[in-house]
Coordinates of C-alpha atoms in Angstrom, one line a residue:
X1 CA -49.4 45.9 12.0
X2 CA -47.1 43.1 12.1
X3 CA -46.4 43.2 16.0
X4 CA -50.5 43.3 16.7
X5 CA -50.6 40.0 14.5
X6 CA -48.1 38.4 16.5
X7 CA -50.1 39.3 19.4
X8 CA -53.3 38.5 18.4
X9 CA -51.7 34.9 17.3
X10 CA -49.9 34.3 20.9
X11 CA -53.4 35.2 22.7
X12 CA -55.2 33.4 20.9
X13 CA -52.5 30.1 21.7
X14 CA -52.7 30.9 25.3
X15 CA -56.6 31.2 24.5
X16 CA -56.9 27.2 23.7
X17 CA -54.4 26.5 26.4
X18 CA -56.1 27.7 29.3
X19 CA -58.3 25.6 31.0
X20 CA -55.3 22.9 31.0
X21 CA -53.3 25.9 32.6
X22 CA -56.4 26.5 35.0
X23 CA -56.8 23.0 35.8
X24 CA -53.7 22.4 36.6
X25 CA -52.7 25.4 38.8
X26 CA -55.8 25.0 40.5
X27 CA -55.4 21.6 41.6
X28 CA -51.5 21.8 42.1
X29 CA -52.6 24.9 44.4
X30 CA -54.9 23.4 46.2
X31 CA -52.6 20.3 46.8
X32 CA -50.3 23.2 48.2
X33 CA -52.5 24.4 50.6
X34 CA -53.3 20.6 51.6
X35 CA -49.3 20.5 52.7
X36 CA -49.4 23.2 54.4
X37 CA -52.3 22.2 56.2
X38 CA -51.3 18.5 56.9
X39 CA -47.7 20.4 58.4
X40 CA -49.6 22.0 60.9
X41 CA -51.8 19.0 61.8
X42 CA -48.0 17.1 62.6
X43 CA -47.0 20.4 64.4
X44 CA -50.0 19.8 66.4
X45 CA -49.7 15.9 67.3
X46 CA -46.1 16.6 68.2
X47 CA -47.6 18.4 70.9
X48 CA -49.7 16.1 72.1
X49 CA -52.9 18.0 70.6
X50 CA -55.8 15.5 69.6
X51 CA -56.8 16.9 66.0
X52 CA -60.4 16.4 65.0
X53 CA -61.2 14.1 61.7
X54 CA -62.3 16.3 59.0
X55 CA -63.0 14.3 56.0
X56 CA -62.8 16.3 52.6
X57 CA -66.4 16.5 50.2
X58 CA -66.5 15.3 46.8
X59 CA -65.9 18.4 45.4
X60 CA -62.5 18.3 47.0
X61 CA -61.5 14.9 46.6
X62 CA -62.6 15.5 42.4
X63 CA -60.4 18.8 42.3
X64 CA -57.5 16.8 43.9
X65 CA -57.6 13.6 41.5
X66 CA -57.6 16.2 38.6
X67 CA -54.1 17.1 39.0
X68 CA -52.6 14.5 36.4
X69 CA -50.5 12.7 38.6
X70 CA -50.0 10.2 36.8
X71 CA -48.5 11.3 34.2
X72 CA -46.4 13.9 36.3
X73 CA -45.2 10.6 38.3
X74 CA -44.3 8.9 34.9
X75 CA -42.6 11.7 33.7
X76 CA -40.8 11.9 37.6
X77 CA -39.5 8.2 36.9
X78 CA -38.5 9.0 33.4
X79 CA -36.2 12.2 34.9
X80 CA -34.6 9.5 38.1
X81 CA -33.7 7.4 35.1
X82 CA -31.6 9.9 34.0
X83 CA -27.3 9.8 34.5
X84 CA -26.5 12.1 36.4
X85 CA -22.6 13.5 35.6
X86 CA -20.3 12.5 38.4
X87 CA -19.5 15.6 39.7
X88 CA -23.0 16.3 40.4
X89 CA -23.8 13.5 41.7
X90 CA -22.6 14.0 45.6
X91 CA -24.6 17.3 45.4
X92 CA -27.9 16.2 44.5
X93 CA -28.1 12.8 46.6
X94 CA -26.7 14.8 49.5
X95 CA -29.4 17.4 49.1
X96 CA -32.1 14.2 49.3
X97 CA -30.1 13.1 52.6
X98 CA -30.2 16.2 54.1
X99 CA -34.0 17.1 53.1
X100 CA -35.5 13.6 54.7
X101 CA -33.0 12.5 56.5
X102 CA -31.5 9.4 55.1
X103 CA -29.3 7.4 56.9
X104 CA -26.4 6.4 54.4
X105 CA -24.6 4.8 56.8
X106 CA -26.8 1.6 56.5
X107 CA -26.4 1.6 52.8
X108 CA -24.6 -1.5 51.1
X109 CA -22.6 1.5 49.0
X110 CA -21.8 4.6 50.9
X111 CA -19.9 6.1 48.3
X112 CA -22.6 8.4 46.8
X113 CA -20.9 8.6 43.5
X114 CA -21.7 5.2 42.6
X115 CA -25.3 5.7 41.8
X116 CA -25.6 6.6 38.6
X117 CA -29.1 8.2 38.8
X118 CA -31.9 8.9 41.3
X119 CA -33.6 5.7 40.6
X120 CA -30.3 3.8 41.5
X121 CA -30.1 5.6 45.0
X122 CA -33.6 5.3 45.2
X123 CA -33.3 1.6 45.3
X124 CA -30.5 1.5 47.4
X125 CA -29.6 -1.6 48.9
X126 CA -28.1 -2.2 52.8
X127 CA -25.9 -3.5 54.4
X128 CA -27.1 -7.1 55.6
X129 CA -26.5 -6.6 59.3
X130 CA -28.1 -3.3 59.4
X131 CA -31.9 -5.2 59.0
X132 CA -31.6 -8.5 61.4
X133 CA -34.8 -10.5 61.0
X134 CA -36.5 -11.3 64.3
X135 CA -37.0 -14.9 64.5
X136 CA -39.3 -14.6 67.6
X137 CA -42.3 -13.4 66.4
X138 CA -44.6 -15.3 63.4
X139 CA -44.9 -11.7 61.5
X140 CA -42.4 -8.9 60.9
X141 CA -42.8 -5.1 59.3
X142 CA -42.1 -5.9 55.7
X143 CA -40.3 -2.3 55.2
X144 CA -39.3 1.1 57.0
X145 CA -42.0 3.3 57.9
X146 CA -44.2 4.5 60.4
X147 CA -47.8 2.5 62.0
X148 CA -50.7 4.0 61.0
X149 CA -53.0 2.1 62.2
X150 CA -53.4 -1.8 63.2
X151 CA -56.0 -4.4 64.9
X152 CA -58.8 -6.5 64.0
X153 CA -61.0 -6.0 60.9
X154 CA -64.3 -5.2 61.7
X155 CA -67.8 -4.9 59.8
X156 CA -66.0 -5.6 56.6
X157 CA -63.9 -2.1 57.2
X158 CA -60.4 -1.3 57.8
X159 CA -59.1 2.0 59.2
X160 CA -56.4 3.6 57.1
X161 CA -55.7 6.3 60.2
X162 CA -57.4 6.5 63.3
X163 CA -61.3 7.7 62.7
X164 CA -60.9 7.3 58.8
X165 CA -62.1 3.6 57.0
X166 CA -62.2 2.1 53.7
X167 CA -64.1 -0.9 52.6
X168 CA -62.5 -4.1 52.8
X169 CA -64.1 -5.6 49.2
X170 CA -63.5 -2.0 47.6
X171 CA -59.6 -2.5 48.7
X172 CA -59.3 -6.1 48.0
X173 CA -61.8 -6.2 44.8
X174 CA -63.9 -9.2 44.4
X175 CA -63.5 -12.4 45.8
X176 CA -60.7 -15.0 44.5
X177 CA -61.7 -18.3 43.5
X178 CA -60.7 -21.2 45.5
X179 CA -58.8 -23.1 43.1
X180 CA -56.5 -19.9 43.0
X181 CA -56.2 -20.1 47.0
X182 CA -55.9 -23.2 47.6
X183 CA -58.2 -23.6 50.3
X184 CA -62.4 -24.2 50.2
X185 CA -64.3 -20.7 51.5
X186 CA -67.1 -20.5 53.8
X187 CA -70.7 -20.4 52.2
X188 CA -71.2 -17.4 50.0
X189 CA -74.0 -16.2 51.9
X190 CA -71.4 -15.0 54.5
X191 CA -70.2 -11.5 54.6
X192 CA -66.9 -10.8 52.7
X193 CA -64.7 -10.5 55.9
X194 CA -66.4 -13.9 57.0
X195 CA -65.6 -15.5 53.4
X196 CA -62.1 -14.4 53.7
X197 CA -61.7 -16.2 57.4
X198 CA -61.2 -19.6 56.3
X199 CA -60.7 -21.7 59.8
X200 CA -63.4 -21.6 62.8
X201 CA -61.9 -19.2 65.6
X202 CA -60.0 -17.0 63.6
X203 CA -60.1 -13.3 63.2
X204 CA -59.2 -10.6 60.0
X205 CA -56.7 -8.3 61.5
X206 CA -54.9 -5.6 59.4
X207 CA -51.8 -3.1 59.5
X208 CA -50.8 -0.5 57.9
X209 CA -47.2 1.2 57.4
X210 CA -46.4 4.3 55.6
X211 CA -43.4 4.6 53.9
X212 CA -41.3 8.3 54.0
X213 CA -39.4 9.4 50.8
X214 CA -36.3 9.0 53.3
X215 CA -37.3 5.6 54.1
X216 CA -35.5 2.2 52.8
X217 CA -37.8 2.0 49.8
X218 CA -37.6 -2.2 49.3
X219 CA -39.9 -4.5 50.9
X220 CA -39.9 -8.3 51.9
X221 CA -41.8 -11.3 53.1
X222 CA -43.8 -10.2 56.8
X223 CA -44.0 -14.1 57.3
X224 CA -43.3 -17.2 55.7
X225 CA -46.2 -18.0 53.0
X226 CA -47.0 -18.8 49.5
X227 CA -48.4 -16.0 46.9
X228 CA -51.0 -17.2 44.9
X229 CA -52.8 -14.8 43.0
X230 CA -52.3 -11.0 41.7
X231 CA -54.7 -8.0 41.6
X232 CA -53.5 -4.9 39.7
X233 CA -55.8 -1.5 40.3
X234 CA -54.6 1.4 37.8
X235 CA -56.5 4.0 40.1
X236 CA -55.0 7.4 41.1
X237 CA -51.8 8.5 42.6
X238 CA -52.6 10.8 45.3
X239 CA -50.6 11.4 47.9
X240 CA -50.8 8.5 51.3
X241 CA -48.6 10.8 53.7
X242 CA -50.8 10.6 57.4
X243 CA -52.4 14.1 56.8
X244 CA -54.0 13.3 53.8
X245 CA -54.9 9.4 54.9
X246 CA -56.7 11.2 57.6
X247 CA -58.6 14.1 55.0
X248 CA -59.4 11.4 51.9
X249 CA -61.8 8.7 53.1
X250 CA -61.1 5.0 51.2
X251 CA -57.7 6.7 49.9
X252 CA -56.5 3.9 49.5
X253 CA -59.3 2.6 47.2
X254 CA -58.8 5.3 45.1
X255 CA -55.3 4.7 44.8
X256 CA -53.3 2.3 42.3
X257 CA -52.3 -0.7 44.1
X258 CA -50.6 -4.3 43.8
X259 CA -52.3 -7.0 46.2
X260 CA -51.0 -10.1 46.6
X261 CA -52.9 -13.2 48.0
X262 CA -52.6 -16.2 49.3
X263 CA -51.9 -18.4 52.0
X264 CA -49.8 -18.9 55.3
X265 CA -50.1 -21.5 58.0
X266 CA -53.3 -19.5 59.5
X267 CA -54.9 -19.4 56.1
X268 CA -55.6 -16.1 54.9
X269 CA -52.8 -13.5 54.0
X270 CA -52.4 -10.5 51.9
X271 CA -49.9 -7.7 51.2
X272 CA -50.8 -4.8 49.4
X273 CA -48.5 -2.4 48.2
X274 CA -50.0 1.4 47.3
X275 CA -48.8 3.8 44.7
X276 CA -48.7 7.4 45.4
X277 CA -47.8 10.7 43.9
X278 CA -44.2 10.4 42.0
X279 CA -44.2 6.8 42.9
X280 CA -44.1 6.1 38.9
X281 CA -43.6 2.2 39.6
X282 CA -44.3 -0.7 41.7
X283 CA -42.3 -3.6 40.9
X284 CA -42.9 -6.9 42.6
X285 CA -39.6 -8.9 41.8
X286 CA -41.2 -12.7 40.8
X287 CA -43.9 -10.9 38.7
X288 CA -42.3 -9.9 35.3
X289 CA -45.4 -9.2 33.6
X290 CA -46.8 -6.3 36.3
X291 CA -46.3 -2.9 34.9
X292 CA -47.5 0.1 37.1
X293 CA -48.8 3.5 36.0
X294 CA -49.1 2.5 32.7
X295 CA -51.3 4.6 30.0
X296 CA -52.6 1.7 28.4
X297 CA -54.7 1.1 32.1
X298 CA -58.1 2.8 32.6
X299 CA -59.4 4.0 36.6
X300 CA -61.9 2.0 37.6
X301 CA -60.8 -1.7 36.7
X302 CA -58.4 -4.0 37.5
X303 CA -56.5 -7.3 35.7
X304 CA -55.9 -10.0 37.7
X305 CA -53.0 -12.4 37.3
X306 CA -52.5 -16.1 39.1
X307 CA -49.2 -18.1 39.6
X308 CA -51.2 -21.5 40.7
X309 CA -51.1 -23.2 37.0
X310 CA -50.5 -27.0 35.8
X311 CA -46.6 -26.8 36.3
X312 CA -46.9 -24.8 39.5
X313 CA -49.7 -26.0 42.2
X314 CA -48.0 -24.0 45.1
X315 CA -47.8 -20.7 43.7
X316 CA -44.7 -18.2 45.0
X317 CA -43.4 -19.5 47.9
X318 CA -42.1 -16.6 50.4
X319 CA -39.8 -17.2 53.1
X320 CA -39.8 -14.0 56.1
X321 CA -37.7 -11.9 54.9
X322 CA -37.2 -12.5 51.7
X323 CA -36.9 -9.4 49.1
X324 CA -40.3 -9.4 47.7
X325 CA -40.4 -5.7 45.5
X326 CA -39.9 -1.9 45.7
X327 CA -41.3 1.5 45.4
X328 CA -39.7 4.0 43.3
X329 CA -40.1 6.4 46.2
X330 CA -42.1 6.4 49.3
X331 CA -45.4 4.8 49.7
X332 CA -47.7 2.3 51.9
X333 CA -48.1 -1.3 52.6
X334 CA -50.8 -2.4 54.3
X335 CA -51.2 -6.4 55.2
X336 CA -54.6 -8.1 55.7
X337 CA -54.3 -11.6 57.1
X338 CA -56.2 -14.3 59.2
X339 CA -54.8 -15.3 62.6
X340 CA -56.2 -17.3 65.5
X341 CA -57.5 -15.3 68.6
X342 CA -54.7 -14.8 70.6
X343 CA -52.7 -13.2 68.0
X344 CA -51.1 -9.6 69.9
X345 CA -49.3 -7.2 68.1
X346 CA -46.1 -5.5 69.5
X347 CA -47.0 -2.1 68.0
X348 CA -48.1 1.3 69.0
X349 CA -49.9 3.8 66.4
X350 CA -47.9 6.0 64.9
X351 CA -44.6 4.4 66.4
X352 CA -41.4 4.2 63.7
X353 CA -40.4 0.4 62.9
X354 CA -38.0 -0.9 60.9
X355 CA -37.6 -3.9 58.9
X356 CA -37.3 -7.0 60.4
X357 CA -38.5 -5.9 63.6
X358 CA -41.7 -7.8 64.9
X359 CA -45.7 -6.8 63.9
X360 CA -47.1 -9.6 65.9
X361 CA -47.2 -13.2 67.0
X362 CA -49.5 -15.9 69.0

């Protein structure tokens, strides 16, 4: 009698557990299969193969945002903060190195014992000659990574991967107001790329950068410019790795994100940086009061912050190159900027850059 009421009990437990248990390994499953799948769309470009676009439904797109990544990727930040004992130390790093392939012989600090947790060899720094800036060209790649996808902005949409687009307003939100930019806008009656292009003959163009958990996970200044204004979106945290930019349409819009606006010697100029699954923080280094993947933000909103007040009338002033934040693991950047007409970029899609190297220039 006593064993069938300690069995009825635990049944009944797992009774009022399950659909969290369903929920979860149903979506984590189906995220599965999605790696799987998006390996054997990069077997297939390797080869040269041209791999049709095949955007997911809604009923997708909802099962995948209801794996709680959010709180699995503030619980993965809460674990890298954790000291790891010194003897296991060189095996767990060297495990990471070997996994994705990271180059520690660019790092300030080879000696793998010195970081004291995954967030501290996360955030590695380098050595200084192993990024030299190129003083050539007008814009550099902020970070490591690999192109997605560059050009000009048309019809107010951007293309995350080739044959995939998002909404320029959805990404960007609403527009800023003037005083916060510094510069007047065109008449409202324009569309919101045109209200964005602030001097006669220029174009929107856009590029995008994806950032490998092997990658050099800080990011600087492309160009030399002055942040005005900041736009936090809470959103998601689904993964940005190519395969699924190219299955999710306006990823990126469903994504949590930092943008930063304001102005260079062109007018227009953003940076943007995307979260992503396990990427528990963004941390912009002259914005003290942004904090990422926080419970007390709601989907669907954002909170806008400015750094043009009485005492300050130029905002953050960014010189190329300068250290400008981090991811706590890999993620996305994507600039949006206006330029005049003749502005090329030295890229080629899906080509692997490296900081400092040149985007573009007149």
């Amino acid at each position: 009698t006593d064993r069938k009421k300690f069995h009825t009990a635990s049944v009944g437990q797992v009774f009022r557990l399950r659909p969290f248990h369903v929920l979860v390994a149903t979506g984590g499953g189906y995220a599965g299969y999605r790696k799987y799948e998006d390996y054997k769309l990069e077997q297939l470009e390797k080869k040269g193969i041209d791999v049709p676009v095949k955007l997911a439904s809604e009923w997708e797109v909802a099962l995948y945002k209801s794996v709680p990544t959010r709180l699995l990727s503030r619980a993965w930040g809460r674990l890298n903060q954790v000291e790891l004992p010194t003897w296991l130390r060189k095996p767990v790093y060297s495990l990471y190195i070997w996994t994705f392939g990271v180059n520690m012989k660019e790092a300030a600090v080879e000696d793998l014992h010195h970081y004291r947790n995954l967030s501290e060899f996360f955030r590695r720094k380098l050595k200084p000659q192993a990024r030299p800036v190129c003083c050539l060209h007008s814009v550099i790649s902020p970070s490591d990574g690999k192109i997605l996808n560059f050009g000009q902005v048309k019809n107010c949409e951007v293309e995350q991967v080739k044959g995939v687009t998002y909404s320029l307003e959805s990404f960007l939100g609403p527009r800023i107001s003037r005083e916060e930019l510094r510069f007047s806008p065109p008449p409202s009656g324009n569309s919101f790329q045109q209200q964005l292009v602030t001097k006669e003959g220029n174009e929107l163009y856009h590029c995008v950068i994806y950032l490998a958990p092997g990658d050099y996970h800080c990011f600087h200044s492309p160009t030399d410019w002055r942040v005005s204004h900041r736009r936090h979106f809470p959103g998601s945290l689904m993964s940005v790795n190519p395969g699924v930019a190219r299955w999710i349409k306006e990823l990126f819009c469903h994504n949590e994100r930092v943008v930063l606006t304001g102005d260079w010697k062109h007018g227009f100029f953003s940076l943007t940086a995307v979260g992503a699954t396990n990427v528990g923080s963004i941390r912009i280094y002259f914005d003290q009061d942004l904090h990422t993947n926080s419970p007390c933000y709601s989907k669907g909103s954002y909170n806008d912050f400015s750094f043009i007040s009485n005492n300050n009338k130029e905002g953050i002033p960014m010189r190329k190159g300068e250290h400008l934040g981090e991811f706590n693991l890999g993620s996305t950047i994507v600039l949006i900027f206006e330029a005049p007409k003749d502005f090329k970029f030295q890229l080629k899609a899906g080509q692997k850059i490296r900081f400092g190297e040149a985007l573009g220039s007149l």
